[in-house]
CSV table of C-alpha atoms and ligand atoms in Angstrom, one decimal:
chain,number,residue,atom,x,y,z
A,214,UNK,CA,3.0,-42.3,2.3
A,215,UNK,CA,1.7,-45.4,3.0
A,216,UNK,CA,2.2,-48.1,0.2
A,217,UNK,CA,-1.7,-48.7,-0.1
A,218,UNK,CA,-1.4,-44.8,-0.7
A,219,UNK,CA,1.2,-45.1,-3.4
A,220,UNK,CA,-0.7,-48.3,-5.2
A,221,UNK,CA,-4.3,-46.3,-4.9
A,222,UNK,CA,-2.4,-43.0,-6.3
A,223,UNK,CA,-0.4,-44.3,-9.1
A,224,UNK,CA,-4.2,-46.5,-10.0
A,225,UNK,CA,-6.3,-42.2,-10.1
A,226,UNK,CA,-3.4,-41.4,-12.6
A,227,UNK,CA,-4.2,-44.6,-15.0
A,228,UNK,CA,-7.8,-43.8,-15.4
A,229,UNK,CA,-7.4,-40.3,-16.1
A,230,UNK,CA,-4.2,-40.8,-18.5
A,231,UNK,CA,-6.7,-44.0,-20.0
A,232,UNK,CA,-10.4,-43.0,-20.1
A,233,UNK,CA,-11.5,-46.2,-19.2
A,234,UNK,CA,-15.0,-46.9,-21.2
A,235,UNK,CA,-18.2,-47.5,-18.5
A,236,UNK,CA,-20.7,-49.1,-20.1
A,237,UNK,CA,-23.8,-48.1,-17.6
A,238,UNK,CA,-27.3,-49.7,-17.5
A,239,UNK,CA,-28.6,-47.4,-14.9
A,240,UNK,CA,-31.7,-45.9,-13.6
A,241,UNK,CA,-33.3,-42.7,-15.2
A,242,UNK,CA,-32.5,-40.7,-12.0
A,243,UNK,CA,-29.2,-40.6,-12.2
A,244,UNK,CA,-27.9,-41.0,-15.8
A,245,UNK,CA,-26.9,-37.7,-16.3
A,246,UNK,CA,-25.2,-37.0,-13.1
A,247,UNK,CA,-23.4,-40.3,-13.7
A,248,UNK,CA,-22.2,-39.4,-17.1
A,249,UNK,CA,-21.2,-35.8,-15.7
A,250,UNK,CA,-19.5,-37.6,-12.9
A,251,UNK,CA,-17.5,-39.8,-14.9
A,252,UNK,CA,-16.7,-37.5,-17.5
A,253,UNK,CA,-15.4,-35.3,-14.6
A,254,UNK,CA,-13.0,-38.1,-13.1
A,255,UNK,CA,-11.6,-38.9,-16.8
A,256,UNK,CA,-13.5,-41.5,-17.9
A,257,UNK,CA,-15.7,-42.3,-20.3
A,258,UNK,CA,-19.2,-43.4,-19.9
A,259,UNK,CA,-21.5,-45.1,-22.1
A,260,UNK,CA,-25.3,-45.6,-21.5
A,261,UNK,CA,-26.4,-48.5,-23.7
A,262,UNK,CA,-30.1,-50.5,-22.7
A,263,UNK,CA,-31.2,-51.9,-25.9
A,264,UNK,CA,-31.0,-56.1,-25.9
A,265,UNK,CA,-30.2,-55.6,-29.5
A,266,UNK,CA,-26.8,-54.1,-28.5
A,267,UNK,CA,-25.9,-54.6,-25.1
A,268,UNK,CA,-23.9,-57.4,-25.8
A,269,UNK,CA,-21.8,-55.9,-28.2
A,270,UNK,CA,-21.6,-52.9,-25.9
A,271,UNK,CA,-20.5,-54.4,-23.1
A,272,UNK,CA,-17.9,-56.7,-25.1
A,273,UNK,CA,-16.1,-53.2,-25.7
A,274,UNK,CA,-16.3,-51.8,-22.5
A,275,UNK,CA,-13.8,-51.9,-20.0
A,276,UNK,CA,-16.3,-51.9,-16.9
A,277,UNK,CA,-20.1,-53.1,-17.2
A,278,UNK,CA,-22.4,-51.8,-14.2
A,279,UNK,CA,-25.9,-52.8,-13.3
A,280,UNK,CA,-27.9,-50.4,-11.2
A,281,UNK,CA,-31.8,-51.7,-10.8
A,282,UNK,CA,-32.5,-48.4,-9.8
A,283,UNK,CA,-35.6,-48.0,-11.8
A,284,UNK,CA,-36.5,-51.5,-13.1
A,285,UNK,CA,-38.7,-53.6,-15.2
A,286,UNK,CA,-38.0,-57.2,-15.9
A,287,UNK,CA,-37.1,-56.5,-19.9
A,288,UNK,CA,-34.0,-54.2,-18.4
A,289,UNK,CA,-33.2,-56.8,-16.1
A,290,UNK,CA,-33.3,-59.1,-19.4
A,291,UNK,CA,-31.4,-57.0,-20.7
A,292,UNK,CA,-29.2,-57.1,-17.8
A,293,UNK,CA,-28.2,-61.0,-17.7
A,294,UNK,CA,-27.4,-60.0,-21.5
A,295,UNK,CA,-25.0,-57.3,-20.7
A,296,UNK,CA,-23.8,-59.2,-17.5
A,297,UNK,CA,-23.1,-62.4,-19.5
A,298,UNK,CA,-21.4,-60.8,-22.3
A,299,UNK,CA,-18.9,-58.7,-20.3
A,300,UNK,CA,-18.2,-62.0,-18.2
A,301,UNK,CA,-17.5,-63.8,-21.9
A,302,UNK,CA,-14.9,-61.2,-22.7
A,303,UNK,CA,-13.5,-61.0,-19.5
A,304,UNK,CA,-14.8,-56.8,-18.4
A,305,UNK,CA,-15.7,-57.1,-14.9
A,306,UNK,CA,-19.3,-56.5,-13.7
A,307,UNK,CA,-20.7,-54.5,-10.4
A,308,UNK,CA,-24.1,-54.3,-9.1
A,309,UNK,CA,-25.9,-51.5,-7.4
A,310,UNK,CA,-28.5,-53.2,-5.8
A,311,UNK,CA,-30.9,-49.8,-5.5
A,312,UNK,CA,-33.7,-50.4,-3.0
A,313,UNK,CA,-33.0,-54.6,-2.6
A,314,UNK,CA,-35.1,-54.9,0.4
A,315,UNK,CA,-37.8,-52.0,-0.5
A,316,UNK,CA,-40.0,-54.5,-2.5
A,317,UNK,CA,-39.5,-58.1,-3.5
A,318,UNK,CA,-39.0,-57.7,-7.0
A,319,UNK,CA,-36.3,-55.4,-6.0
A,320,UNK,CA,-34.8,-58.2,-4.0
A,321,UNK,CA,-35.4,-60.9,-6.3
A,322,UNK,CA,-34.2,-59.1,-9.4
A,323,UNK,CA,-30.7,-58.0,-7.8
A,324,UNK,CA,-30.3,-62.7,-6.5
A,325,UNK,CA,-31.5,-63.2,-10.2
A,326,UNK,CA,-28.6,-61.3,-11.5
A,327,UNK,CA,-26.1,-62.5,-9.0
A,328,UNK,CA,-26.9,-66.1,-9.6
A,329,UNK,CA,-26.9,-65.6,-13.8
A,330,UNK,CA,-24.1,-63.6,-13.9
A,331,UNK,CA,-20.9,-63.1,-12.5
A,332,UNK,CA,-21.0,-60.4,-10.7
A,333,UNK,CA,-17.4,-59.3,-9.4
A,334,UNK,CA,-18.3,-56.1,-7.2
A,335,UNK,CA,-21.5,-55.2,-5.4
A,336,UNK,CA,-21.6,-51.8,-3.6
A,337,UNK,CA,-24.9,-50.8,-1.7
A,338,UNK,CA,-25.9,-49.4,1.5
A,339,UNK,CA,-26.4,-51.7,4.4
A,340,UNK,CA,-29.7,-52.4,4.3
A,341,UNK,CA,-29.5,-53.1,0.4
A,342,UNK,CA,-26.4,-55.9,0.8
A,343,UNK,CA,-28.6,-57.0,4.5
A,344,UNK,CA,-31.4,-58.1,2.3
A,345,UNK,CA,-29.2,-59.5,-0.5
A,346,UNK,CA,-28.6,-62.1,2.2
A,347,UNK,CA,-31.3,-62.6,3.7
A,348,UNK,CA,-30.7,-60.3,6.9
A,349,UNK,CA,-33.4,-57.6,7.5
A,350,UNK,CA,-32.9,-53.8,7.6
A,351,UNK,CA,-34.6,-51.0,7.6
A,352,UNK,CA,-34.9,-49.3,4.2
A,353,UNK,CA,-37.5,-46.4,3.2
A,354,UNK,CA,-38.0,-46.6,-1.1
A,355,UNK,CA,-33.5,-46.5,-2.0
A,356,UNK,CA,-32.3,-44.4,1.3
A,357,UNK,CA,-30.9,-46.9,4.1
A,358,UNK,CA,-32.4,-46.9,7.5
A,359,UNK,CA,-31.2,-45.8,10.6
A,360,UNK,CA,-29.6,-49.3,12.1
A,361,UNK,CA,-27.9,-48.4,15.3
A,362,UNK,CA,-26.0,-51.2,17.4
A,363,UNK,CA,-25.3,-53.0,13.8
A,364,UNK,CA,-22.0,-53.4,12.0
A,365,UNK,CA,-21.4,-52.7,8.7
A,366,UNK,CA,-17.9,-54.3,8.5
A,367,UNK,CA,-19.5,-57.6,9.8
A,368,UNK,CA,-22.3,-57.6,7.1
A,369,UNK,CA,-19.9,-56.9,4.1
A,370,UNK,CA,-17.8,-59.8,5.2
A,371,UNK,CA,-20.8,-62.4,5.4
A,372,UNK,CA,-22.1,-61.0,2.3
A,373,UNK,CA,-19.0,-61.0,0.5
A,374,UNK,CA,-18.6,-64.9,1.4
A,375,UNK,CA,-22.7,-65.3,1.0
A,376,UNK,CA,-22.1,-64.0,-2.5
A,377,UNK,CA,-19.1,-65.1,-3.6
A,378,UNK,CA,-18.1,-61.3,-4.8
A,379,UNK,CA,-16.1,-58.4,-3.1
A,380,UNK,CA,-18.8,-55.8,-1.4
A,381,UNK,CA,-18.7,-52.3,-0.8
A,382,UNK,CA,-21.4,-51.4,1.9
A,383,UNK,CA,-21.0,-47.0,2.1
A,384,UNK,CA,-22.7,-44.8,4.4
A,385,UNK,CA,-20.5,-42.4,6.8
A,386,UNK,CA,-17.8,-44.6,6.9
A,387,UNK,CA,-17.4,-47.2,4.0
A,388,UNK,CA,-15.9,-50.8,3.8
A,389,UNK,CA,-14.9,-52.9,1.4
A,390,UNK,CA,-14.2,-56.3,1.4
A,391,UNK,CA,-13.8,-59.7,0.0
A,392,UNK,CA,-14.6,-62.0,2.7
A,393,UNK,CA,-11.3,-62.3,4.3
A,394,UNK,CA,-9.5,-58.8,3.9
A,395,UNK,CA,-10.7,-55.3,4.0
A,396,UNK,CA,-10.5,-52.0,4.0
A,397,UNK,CA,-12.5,-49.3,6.0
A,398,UNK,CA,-12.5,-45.6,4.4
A,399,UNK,CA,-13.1,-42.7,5.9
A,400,UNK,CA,-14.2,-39.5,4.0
A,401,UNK,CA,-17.2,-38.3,2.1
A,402,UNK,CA,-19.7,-35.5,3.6
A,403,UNK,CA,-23.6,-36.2,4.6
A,404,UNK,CA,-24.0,-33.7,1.9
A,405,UNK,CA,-24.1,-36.6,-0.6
A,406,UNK,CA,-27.1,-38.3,1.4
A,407,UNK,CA,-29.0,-34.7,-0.2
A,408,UNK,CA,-27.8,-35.7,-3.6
A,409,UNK,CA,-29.9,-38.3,-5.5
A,410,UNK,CA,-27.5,-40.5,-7.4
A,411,UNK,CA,-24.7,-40.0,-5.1
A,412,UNK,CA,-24.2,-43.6,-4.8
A,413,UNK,CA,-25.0,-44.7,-8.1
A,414,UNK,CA,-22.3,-42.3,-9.4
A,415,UNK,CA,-20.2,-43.7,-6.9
A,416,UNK,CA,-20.5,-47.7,-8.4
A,417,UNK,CA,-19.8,-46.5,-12.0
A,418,UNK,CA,-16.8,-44.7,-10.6
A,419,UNK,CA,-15.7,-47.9,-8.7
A,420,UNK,CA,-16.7,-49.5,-12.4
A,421,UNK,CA,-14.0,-47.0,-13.9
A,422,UNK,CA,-11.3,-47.9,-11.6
A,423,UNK,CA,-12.2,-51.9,-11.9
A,424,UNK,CA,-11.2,-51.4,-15.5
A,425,UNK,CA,-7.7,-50.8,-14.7
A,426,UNK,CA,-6.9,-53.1,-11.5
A,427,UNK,CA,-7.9,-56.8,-11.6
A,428,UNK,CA,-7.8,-56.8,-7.8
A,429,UNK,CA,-11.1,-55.4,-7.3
A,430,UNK,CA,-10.2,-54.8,-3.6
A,431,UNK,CA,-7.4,-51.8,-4.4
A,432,UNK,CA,-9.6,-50.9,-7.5
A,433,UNK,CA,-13.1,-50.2,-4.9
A,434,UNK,CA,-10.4,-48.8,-2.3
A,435,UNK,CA,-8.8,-46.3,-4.6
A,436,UNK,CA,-12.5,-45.0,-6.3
A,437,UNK,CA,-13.9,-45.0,-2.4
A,438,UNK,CA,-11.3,-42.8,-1.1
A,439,UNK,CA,-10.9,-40.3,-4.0
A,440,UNK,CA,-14.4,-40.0,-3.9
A,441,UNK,CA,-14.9,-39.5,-0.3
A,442,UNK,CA,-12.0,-36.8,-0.8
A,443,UNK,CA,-14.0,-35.5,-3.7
A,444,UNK,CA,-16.5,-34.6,-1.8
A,445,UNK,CA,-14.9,-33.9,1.5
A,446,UNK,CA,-13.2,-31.1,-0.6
A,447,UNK,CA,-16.4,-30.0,-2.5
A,448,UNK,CA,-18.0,-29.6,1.4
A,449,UNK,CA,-15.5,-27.7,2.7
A,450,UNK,CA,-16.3,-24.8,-0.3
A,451,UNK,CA,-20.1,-24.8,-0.2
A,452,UNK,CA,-21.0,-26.0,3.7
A,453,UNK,CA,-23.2,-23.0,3.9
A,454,UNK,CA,-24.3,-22.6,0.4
A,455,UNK,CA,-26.6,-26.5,0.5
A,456,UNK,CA,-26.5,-29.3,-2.0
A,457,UNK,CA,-27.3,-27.8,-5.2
A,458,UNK,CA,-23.9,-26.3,-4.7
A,459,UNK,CA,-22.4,-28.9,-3.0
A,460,UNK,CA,-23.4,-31.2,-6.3
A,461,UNK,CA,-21.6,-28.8,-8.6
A,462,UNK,CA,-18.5,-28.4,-6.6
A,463,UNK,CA,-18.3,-32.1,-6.1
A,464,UNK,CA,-18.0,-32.3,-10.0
A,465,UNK,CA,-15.4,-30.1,-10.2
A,466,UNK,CA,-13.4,-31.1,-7.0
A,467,UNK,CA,-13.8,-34.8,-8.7
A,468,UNK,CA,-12.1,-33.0,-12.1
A,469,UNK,CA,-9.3,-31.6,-9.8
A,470,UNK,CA,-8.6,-35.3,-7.9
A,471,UNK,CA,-4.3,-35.7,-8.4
A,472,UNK,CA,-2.4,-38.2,-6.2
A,473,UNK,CA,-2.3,-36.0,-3.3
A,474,UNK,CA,-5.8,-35.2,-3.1
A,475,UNK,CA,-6.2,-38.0,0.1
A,476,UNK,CA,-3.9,-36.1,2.5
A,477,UNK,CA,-6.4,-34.8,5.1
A,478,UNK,CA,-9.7,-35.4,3.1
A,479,UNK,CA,-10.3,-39.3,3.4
A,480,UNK,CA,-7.8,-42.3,4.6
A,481,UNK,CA,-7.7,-45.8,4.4
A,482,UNK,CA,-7.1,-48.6,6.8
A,483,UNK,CA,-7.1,-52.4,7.1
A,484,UNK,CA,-10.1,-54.3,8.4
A,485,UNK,CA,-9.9,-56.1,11.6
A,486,UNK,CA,-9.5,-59.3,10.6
A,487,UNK,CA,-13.1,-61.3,10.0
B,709,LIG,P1,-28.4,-44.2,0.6
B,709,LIG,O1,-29.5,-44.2,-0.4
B,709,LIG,O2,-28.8,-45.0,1.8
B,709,LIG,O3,-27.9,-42.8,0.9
B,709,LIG,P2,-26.5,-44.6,-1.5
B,709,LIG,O4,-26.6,-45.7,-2.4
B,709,LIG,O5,-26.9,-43.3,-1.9
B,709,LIG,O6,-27.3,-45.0,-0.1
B,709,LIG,P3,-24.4,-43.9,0.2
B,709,LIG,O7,-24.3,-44.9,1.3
B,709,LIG,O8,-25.1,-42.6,0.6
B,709,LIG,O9,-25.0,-44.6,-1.1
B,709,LIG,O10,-23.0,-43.6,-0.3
B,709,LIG,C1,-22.7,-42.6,-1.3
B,709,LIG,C2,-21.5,-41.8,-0.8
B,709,LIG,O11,-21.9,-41.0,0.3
B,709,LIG,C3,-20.3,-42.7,-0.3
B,709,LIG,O12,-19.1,-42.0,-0.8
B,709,LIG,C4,-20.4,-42.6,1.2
B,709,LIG,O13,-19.1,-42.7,1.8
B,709,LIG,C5,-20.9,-41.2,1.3
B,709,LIG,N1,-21.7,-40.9,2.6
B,709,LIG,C6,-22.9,-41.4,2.9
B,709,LIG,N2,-23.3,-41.0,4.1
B,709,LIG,C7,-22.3,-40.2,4.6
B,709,LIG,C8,-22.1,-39.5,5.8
B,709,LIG,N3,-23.0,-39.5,6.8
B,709,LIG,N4,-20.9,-38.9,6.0
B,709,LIG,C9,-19.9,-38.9,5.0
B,709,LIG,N5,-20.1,-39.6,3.8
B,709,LIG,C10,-21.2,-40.2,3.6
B,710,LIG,N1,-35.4,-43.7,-7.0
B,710,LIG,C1,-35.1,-44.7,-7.8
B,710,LIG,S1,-33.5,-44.8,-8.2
B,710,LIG,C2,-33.1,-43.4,-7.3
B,710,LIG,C3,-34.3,-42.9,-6.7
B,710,LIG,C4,-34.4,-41.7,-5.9
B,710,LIG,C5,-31.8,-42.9,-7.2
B,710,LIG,C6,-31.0,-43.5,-6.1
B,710,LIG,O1,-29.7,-43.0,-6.1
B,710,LIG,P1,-28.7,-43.2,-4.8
B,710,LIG,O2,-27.4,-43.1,-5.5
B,710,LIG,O3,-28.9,-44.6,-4.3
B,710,LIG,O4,-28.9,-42.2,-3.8
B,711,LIG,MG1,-27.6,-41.7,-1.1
B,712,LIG,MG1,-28.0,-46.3,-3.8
């Protein structure tokens, strides 16, 4: 076992011994799977929207995460609330910039959180981080484009630097970075590009592992590769059966996730360097 293996390991066992508290401010797509999702890797999520409690809410919590999924400028009010709270008390915040790039509130919404509130981790697909920095991608309503030729591992790293955060960019394979070290991981199934919410889920479970590990760059390793293997494991069962399947397998596969759940499902290595 590698040591990044053992560090990533002993990190899965934490949140499920600890039930780290999410507080999510999400889109109405995907609260429930996200709630399922989290229940299912052991921790415990809280959806909370109300400016009359977010505060207070995200005080508690031991991960705040901002998904502008389906927006409207009181939630992202309500947002800078949240955002500023958690950064008072010290809970780190992540960002799922849904559909940056689709429209230009979008866009503007995900810069005006980033510049009012510290924002630790961002995870999106490319062409959401592309257009958080002012680089253009395709992008059809949340769904990435296709972008050929480009590299993902090069964005994250001028976006993590353009930012000031760490940034996760996942597609088929996924990095993470924070500007001068990364990690790429390898996992996951294409079956979660037929699952609406598959990377929203995926930010509040990088939000539950952030609770525990200050260095948000083995925290968004560890929740990346257990769960790619998560799913890699949930494919394997219901391949031929679609992704209503698929979805229900993944929850249970991410209930079953132990410390040896990696071997031959997903793997991590280091970055070239930037
Ligand atoms: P998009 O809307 O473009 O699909 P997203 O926000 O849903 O973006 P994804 O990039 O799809 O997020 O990432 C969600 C999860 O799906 C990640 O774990 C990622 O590794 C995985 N994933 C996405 N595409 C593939 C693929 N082709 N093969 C394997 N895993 C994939
Ligand atoms: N429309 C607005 S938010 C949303 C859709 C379909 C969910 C996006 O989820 P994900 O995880 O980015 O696929
Ligand atoms: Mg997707
Ligand atoms: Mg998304």
């Amino acid at each position: 076992m590698h040591s990044w293996e053992k560090e990533v390991s002993a990190l899965l066992t934490k949140v499920q011994q600890t039930s780290p508290l999410v507080h999510n401010m999400t889109n109405v797509v995907v609260t429930n799977f996200t709630a399922n999702g989290l229940y299912a890797l052991g921790a415990s999520p809280v959806m909370a929207y109300a400016t009359e409690e977010v505060a207070d809410m995200a005080a508690i919590a031991g991960a705040l995460v901002l998904n502008i999924g389906t927006l409207n400028r009181e939630l992202v009010d309500a947002m800078i609330i949240a955002g500023q709270s958690a950064n008072a008390h010290g809970v780190p915040v992540l960002l799922d910039p849904v559909g940056a790039g689709a429209t230009r509130f979008r866009t503007e919404s995900a810069l005006r959180i980033l510049s009012e509130v510290k924002v630790s981790l961002v995870r999106g697909n490319a062409a959401e981080v592309a257009h958080l920095v002012g680089e253009s991608r395709e992008i059809k309503g949340v769904d990435a484009g296709k972008s050929e030729g480009s590299d993902d591992a090069e964005l994250a790293v001028r976006a993590a630097r353009g930012l000031g955060t760490i940034v996760a960019i996942t597609g088929e394979e996924d990095v993470i970075t924070d500007g001068t070290n990364g990690r790429i991981i390898s996992g996951g199934d294409a079956l979660l590009t037929k699952v609406t919410g598959a990377g929203c889920l995926l930010t509040s479970v990088l939000g539950a592992f952030a609770a525990l590990e200050a260095n948000l760059l083995i925290a968004g390793s560890a929740g990346l590769a257990f769960y790619g293997a998560a799913a890699s494991r949930a494919a394997e069962r219901t391949a031929d059966l679609g992704p209503g399947s698929f979805q229900i397998a993944f929850l249970d596969e991410l209930a079953k996730l132990h410390p040896g759940s990696l071997e031959g499902y997903a793997a991590i290595r280091e970055a070239e360097a930037a």
